[in-house]
Coordinates of C-alpha atoms in Angstrom, one line a residue:
M1 CA -49.7 -41.9 10.6
A2 CA -49.1 -38.8 12.2
T3 CA -51.3 -36.7 9.8
S4 CA -53.9 -38.8 11.1
V5 CA -54.2 -36.9 14.2
L6 CA -53.6 -33.6 12.8
S7 CA -56.3 -30.9 11.5
R8 CA -53.7 -29.5 9.5
K9 CA -51.9 -31.8 7.2
T10 CA -49.0 -29.5 5.9
G11 CA -47.4 -26.5 6.7
V12 CA -46.6 -25.0 10.3
I13 CA -49.1 -26.3 12.8
V14 CA -50.1 -24.7 16.0
G15 CA -52.5 -25.5 19.2
D16 CA -53.9 -28.3 19.5
D17 CA -52.1 -30.0 16.3
V18 CA -49.0 -29.5 18.3
L19 CA -50.1 -31.1 21.1
K20 CA -51.7 -34.2 19.3
L21 CA -48.6 -34.9 17.3
F22 CA -46.1 -34.8 20.6
K23 CA -48.9 -37.3 22.2
Y24 CA -48.9 -39.6 19.1
A25 CA -45.0 -39.4 19.0
Q26 CA -44.7 -40.7 22.6
E27 CA -47.4 -43.6 21.8
K28 CA -45.1 -44.5 18.5
K29 CA -41.9 -44.0 20.3
F30 CA -40.4 -41.4 18.0
A31 CA -39.0 -37.7 18.4
I32 CA -38.9 -34.8 16.2
P33 CA -35.6 -33.4 15.5
A34 CA -35.3 -29.4 16.1
I35 CA -33.3 -27.9 13.5
N36 CA -31.6 -24.6 14.2
V37 CA -32.0 -22.5 11.0
T38 CA -30.0 -19.5 10.5
S39 CA -31.2 -18.8 6.7
S40 CA -33.3 -19.8 4.0
S41 CA -30.7 -22.1 2.8
T42 CA -30.6 -24.2 5.8
V43 CA -34.4 -24.3 6.0
V44 CA -34.8 -25.7 2.7
A45 CA -32.1 -28.1 3.5
S46 CA -34.0 -29.3 6.5
L47 CA -37.4 -29.4 4.9
E48 CA -36.2 -31.3 1.7
A49 CA -34.9 -34.1 4.4
A50 CA -38.1 -34.6 6.2
R51 CA -40.5 -34.4 3.2
D52 CA -37.7 -37.3 1.5
K53 CA -38.3 -39.5 4.6
K54 CA -41.8 -38.6 4.9
A55 CA -41.6 -37.0 8.7
P56 CA -42.9 -34.3 10.7
L57 CA -39.9 -31.6 11.5
I58 CA -39.1 -28.8 13.9
L59 CA -37.7 -25.4 12.6
Q60 CA -36.3 -23.5 15.2
M61 CA -34.1 -20.2 15.8
S62 CA -31.7 -19.2 18.2
Q63 CA -31.7 -15.6 19.3
G64 CA -28.3 -15.6 17.1
G65 CA -29.7 -17.4 14.7
A66 CA -32.4 -14.8 14.4
A67 CA -30.4 -12.1 14.3
Y68 CA -28.3 -14.0 11.4
F69 CA -31.7 -14.0 9.5
A70 CA -31.8 -10.2 9.8
G71 CA -28.5 -9.8 9.0
K72 CA -25.2 -9.4 10.9
G73 CA -24.9 -5.5 9.9
V74 CA -28.0 -4.5 11.9
A75 CA -27.5 -3.4 15.6
N76 CA -28.7 -5.7 18.1
G77 CA -28.2 -3.7 21.3
D78 CA -31.8 -3.9 22.1
Q79 CA -32.9 -7.4 20.5
Q80 CA -34.0 -5.5 17.6
A81 CA -32.4 -7.6 15.0
S82 CA -33.0 -10.8 16.6
I83 CA -36.7 -10.1 17.1
A84 CA -36.8 -9.0 13.3
G85 CA -34.8 -11.9 12.0
A86 CA -37.2 -14.1 14.2
I87 CA -40.3 -12.7 12.8
A88 CA -38.9 -12.6 9.1
G89 CA -37.7 -16.1 9.3
A90 CA -41.2 -17.1 11.0
Q91 CA -42.9 -15.5 7.9
Y92 CA -40.5 -17.1 5.4
I93 CA -41.0 -20.7 7.1
R94 CA -45.0 -19.9 6.8
S95 CA -44.8 -19.1 3.4
I96 CA -42.7 -22.0 2.0
A97 CA -43.2 -24.9 4.7
A98 CA -46.4 -26.0 2.8
S99 CA -44.6 -26.7 -0.4
Y100 CA -43.0 -29.8 1.2
D101 CA -46.0 -31.5 2.2
I102 CA -44.8 -32.1 5.6
P103 CA -46.1 -30.4 9.2
V104 CA -43.9 -28.2 10.8
I105 CA -43.7 -26.8 14.2
L106 CA -42.1 -23.2 14.3
H107 CA -40.2 -22.7 17.3
T108 CA -37.4 -20.6 18.9
D109 CA -34.4 -22.2 20.9
H110 CA -32.8 -21.4 24.2
C111 CA -34.2 -17.9 25.7
A112 CA -32.2 -17.2 28.8
K113 CA -32.8 -14.5 31.7
K114 CA -30.5 -11.8 29.6
L115 CA -32.9 -12.5 26.6
L116 CA -36.3 -12.0 27.6
P117 CA -36.6 -9.0 26.0
W118 CA -36.4 -10.6 22.6
L119 CA -39.1 -13.4 23.6
D120 CA -41.3 -10.4 24.8
G121 CA -40.7 -8.9 21.1
M122 CA -41.5 -12.2 19.6
M123 CA -44.7 -12.7 21.5
D124 CA -45.8 -9.2 20.9
A125 CA -45.6 -10.3 16.9
D126 CA -47.6 -13.7 18.1
E127 CA -50.7 -11.7 19.5
K128 CA -50.7 -9.3 16.7
Y129 CA -50.9 -12.2 14.1
F130 CA -53.5 -14.0 16.7
K131 CA -55.7 -11.2 16.2
E132 CA -55.4 -10.9 12.6
H133 CA -55.3 -15.2 12.0
G134 CA -56.7 -16.7 15.2
E135 CA -53.5 -18.4 15.8
P136 CA -49.8 -17.0 16.7
L137 CA -46.9 -16.5 14.3
F138 CA -44.9 -19.3 16.3
S139 CA -46.0 -22.4 17.0
S140 CA -43.9 -22.3 20.1
H141 CA -41.0 -20.8 22.0
M142 CA -38.3 -21.9 24.7
I143 CA -37.3 -19.8 27.8
D144 CA -34.3 -21.2 29.5
L145 CA -33.8 -19.9 33.0
S146 CA -32.2 -23.0 33.9
E147 CA -29.3 -21.0 35.2
E148 CA -31.7 -18.8 37.6
D149 CA -33.0 -20.0 40.9
V150 CA -35.4 -22.8 40.6
E151 CA -38.6 -20.9 42.1
W152 CA -37.9 -17.7 40.0
N153 CA -37.3 -20.2 37.0
I154 CA -40.7 -22.0 37.5
S155 CA -42.6 -19.0 38.3
T156 CA -41.5 -16.5 35.7
T157 CA -42.1 -19.8 33.2
A158 CA -45.3 -19.8 34.6
K159 CA -45.6 -16.0 33.7
Y160 CA -44.8 -16.5 30.3
L161 CA -47.0 -19.7 29.8
K162 CA -50.1 -17.8 31.3
R163 CA -49.7 -15.3 28.2
A164 CA -49.2 -17.9 25.6
A165 CA -52.2 -19.7 27.4
P166 CA -55.0 -17.7 25.4
M167 CA -53.3 -18.4 21.9
K168 CA -52.9 -22.1 22.6
Q169 CA -49.2 -21.7 22.0
W170 CA -46.7 -23.9 23.5
L171 CA -43.8 -23.1 25.6
E172 CA -40.7 -25.5 26.4
M173 CA -39.0 -24.6 29.6
E174 CA -35.4 -25.9 30.8
I175 CA -34.6 -27.2 34.5
G176 CA -31.4 -28.3 35.0
I177 CA -28.3 -27.0 33.0
T178 CA -27.0 -28.2 29.9
G179 CA -23.2 -28.0 29.7
G180 CA -21.0 -27.0 26.9
E181 CA -21.3 -23.5 25.1
E182 CA -23.7 -22.7 22.5
D183 CA -24.7 -19.4 20.4
G184 CA -22.8 -17.3 23.0
V185 CA -24.1 -19.2 26.5
N186 CA -21.0 -21.1 27.9
N187 CA -21.6 -23.3 30.8
E188 CA -18.2 -25.4 30.2
E189 CA -17.4 -24.9 33.6
V190 CA -20.6 -26.0 35.2
D191 CA -20.3 -28.1 38.5
N192 CA -21.7 -31.5 36.8
N193 CA -24.2 -32.2 39.5
S194 CA -25.8 -28.9 38.3
L195 CA -25.9 -31.0 34.6
Y196 CA -28.6 -33.7 36.2
T197 CA -32.6 -32.8 37.1
Q198 CA -34.3 -33.9 40.1
P199 CA -37.5 -35.7 40.0
E200 CA -39.0 -33.1 42.5
D201 CA -38.1 -30.4 40.2
I202 CA -40.1 -32.0 37.2
Y203 CA -43.2 -32.8 39.6
N204 CA -43.3 -29.0 40.7
I205 CA -42.9 -27.8 37.4
Y206 CA -46.0 -30.1 36.3
Q207 CA -48.0 -28.9 39.1
T208 CA -47.6 -25.4 38.5
L209 CA -47.6 -25.3 34.5
S210 CA -50.6 -27.8 34.2
K211 CA -52.8 -25.7 36.0
I212 CA -52.4 -23.1 33.3
S213 CA -52.1 -25.0 30.0
P214 CA -51.4 -28.4 29.0
Y215 CA -49.0 -26.8 25.8
F216 CA -45.8 -27.4 27.8
S217 CA -42.7 -29.3 27.5
I218 CA -39.7 -29.6 30.1
A219 CA -35.9 -29.9 29.0
A220 CA -34.7 -31.9 31.9
G221 CA -31.0 -32.3 32.5
F222 CA -29.4 -36.0 32.2
G223 CA -25.9 -35.1 31.6
N224 CA -26.7 -33.2 28.5
V225 CA -23.8 -31.4 26.8
H226 CA -23.6 -28.7 23.8
G227 CA -21.2 -29.5 20.9
V228 CA -19.2 -32.6 20.4
Y229 CA -17.0 -34.2 22.8
K230 CA -14.5 -37.1 22.5
P231 CA -16.2 -40.3 23.5
G232 CA -16.6 -40.9 27.4
N233 CA -16.4 -37.1 27.9
V234 CA -19.8 -36.9 28.4
K235 CA -21.9 -38.9 30.6
L236 CA -25.4 -39.1 29.7
H237 CA -28.1 -40.6 31.9
P238 CA -31.4 -41.2 29.9
E239 CA -32.7 -43.9 32.9
L240 CA -33.4 -40.5 34.9
L241 CA -36.1 -39.7 32.7
G242 CA -38.0 -42.9 33.3
K243 CA -37.7 -41.7 37.0
H244 CA -39.0 -38.4 36.5
Q245 CA -42.0 -39.9 34.4
N246 CA -42.6 -42.4 37.7
Y247 CA -42.1 -39.9 40.1
V248 CA -45.1 -37.5 38.2
K249 CA -47.1 -40.4 37.7
E250 CA -47.4 -41.4 41.2
K251 CA -47.7 -37.6 42.7
I252 CA -50.7 -37.3 40.5
N253 CA -52.0 -41.0 40.7
G254 CA -51.9 -40.6 37.1
S255 CA -53.1 -43.4 34.7
E256 CA -50.6 -42.5 31.8
D257 CA -46.8 -44.0 32.0
K258 CA -45.2 -40.6 30.2
P259 CA -47.1 -37.9 31.8
V260 CA -44.6 -35.3 30.9
F261 CA -43.4 -34.1 27.4
L262 CA -39.5 -34.2 27.6
V263 CA -37.0 -32.9 25.4
F264 CA -33.5 -33.8 24.7
H265 CA -31.0 -30.9 24.8
G266 CA -27.1 -31.5 23.6
G267 CA -27.9 -34.2 20.7
S268 CA -25.0 -33.7 18.8
G269 CA -22.5 -36.8 19.1
S270 CA -24.8 -38.9 21.0
S271 CA -25.4 -42.4 20.2
K272 CA -28.4 -44.2 18.7
K273 CA -29.1 -46.3 22.0
E274 CA -28.9 -42.8 24.2
Y275 CA -31.4 -41.6 21.6
S276 CA -33.5 -44.4 21.4
D277 CA -33.6 -44.8 25.5
A278 CA -34.3 -41.0 25.9
I279 CA -37.4 -41.4 23.3
G280 CA -38.5 -44.5 24.9
Y281 CA -39.1 -42.2 28.6
G282 CA -41.1 -40.0 26.9
V283 CA -38.9 -37.4 25.1
I284 CA -40.3 -36.1 22.0
K285 CA -38.0 -33.4 20.4
V286 CA -34.1 -33.8 20.0
N287 CA -32.2 -30.7 19.2
L288 CA -29.7 -31.1 16.6
D289 CA -27.0 -28.4 15.5
T290 CA -23.7 -28.7 16.1
D291 CA -23.5 -31.9 13.5
L292 CA -25.4 -30.0 11.2
Q293 CA -23.3 -26.8 11.0
Y294 CA -20.2 -29.4 10.2
A295 CA -22.6 -31.2 7.9
Y296 CA -23.3 -28.2 6.0
L297 CA -19.4 -26.8 5.7
T298 CA -18.4 -30.4 4.5
G299 CA -20.5 -29.9 1.0
I300 CA -19.1 -26.2 0.7
R301 CA -15.4 -27.4 1.8
D302 CA -15.3 -30.1 -0.8
Y303 CA -16.6 -28.3 -3.6
V304 CA -13.8 -25.6 -2.7
L305 CA -11.2 -28.1 -2.5
K306 CA -12.4 -30.1 -5.8
K307 CA -12.9 -26.8 -7.7
K308 CA -10.1 -24.6 -6.7
D309 CA -8.4 -24.1 -9.9
Y310 CA -12.0 -22.9 -11.2
I311 CA -12.8 -20.7 -8.5
M312 CA -9.4 -18.6 -8.4
A313 CA -10.4 -15.6 -11.1
Q314 CA -13.6 -15.1 -12.9
V315 CA -12.1 -16.1 -16.1
G316 CA -9.2 -18.5 -16.7
N317 CA -9.2 -22.3 -15.6
P318 CA -7.3 -25.8 -16.5
D319 CA -9.8 -25.8 -19.6
G320 CA -8.0 -22.5 -20.8
E321 CA -7.0 -19.3 -19.9
D322 CA -10.0 -17.7 -21.6
K323 CA -12.7 -19.8 -20.3
P324 CA -15.6 -18.3 -17.6
N325 CA -15.7 -19.6 -14.3
K326 CA -19.3 -18.4 -13.7
K327 CA -20.7 -21.3 -13.4
Y328 CA -18.5 -22.7 -10.6
F329 CA -18.4 -19.8 -8.6
D330 CA -22.0 -19.1 -8.6
P331 CA -23.2 -19.1 -5.0
R332 CA -26.5 -21.0 -5.9
V333 CA -23.8 -24.1 -6.7
W334 CA -21.6 -24.0 -4.0
V335 CA -24.3 -23.1 -1.6
R336 CA -26.3 -26.0 -2.8
E337 CA -23.6 -28.7 -2.2
G338 CA -23.7 -27.4 1.6
E339 CA -27.7 -28.0 1.7
K340 CA -27.3 -31.3 0.0
T341 CA -25.1 -32.7 2.9
M342 CA -26.8 -30.8 5.6
S343 CA -30.1 -32.6 4.3
A344 CA -28.4 -35.8 4.2
R345 CA -27.4 -35.4 8.0
V346 CA -30.9 -34.5 9.0
Q347 CA -32.2 -37.5 7.4
E348 CA -30.1 -39.6 9.5
G349 CA -31.2 -38.0 12.5
L350 CA -34.6 -39.0 11.1
V351 CA -34.2 -42.6 10.8
D352 CA -32.4 -42.5 14.3
F353 CA -35.2 -40.9 16.3
N354 CA -37.3 -43.2 14.3
T355 CA -39.2 -40.3 13.1
A356 CA -38.9 -41.5 9.1
G357 CA -41.8 -42.6 7.7
Q358 CA -44.4 -41.3 10.5
L359 CA -46.6 -39.8 7.6

């Protein structure tokens, strides 16, 4: 069981426990779903799924999702809403995660160059939390400079890893662009060749970052696209990940077949074979967002359509013009329906990624 390698069995895990869990995932050939959360409702829907499937989980916030946690009415011109929302979300997740009896990695998603002040603010909070508790507030962050020059991407990532290293904080980076559009970052018109990372780049990253800290992973492009598209419109080549692993192993004269921790972005809509192939090549984290947004909607949509005549007014429905409708329009009722359908889709991902039953 995965908990056998962890010092902290439940709640938010950090440092060596994150490293040990990812190594265990590679050995047992499973990947951990990373769920984009935007509210306490999406958090508990995800935690319920992992608890019921006896699986570890990654909860992550994007810059936009973090701002939503703070409230859409808060100004975000200098990322203050995204910083405050991320901290609030992290504190909420830390306070509730242990109640679900599973280990949780607390992560933040894509941080492009223009969003670096957001990452800076979160790491300020990490360092403050570290001084008080001996660990960072977040288990890990992602820095995504894949649209920038490769050398600047790597050197800037190294700078942030040096900051994270004393806290044993994990850092995920991206090389090779993920196509499509997500959270205000639009790569729909990017040249297809940019979607495929070269093994030389993976080795360069590994050489640079491994000298600083072992706590890092790489989101390498192998045709990934954010969002969901018609079958055949997205050409994934997970076999490229195997070539990356072999190349690094040969260059470092290593004994491990999968020396690099890899991440699968743009996972929504992919086939089960594409998932399993990628996991076999050392992918330890798969991002899920678009599918879960739609799943959350379906529960609420179906409830509203089914109960339409009971939510058109506070009083009066097909059962009588004086009948109250509070039990139908109470947000705890219809929001819960969204949680149920989202949770079911998270459970499906846990099965697809072989994460279910690993605890």
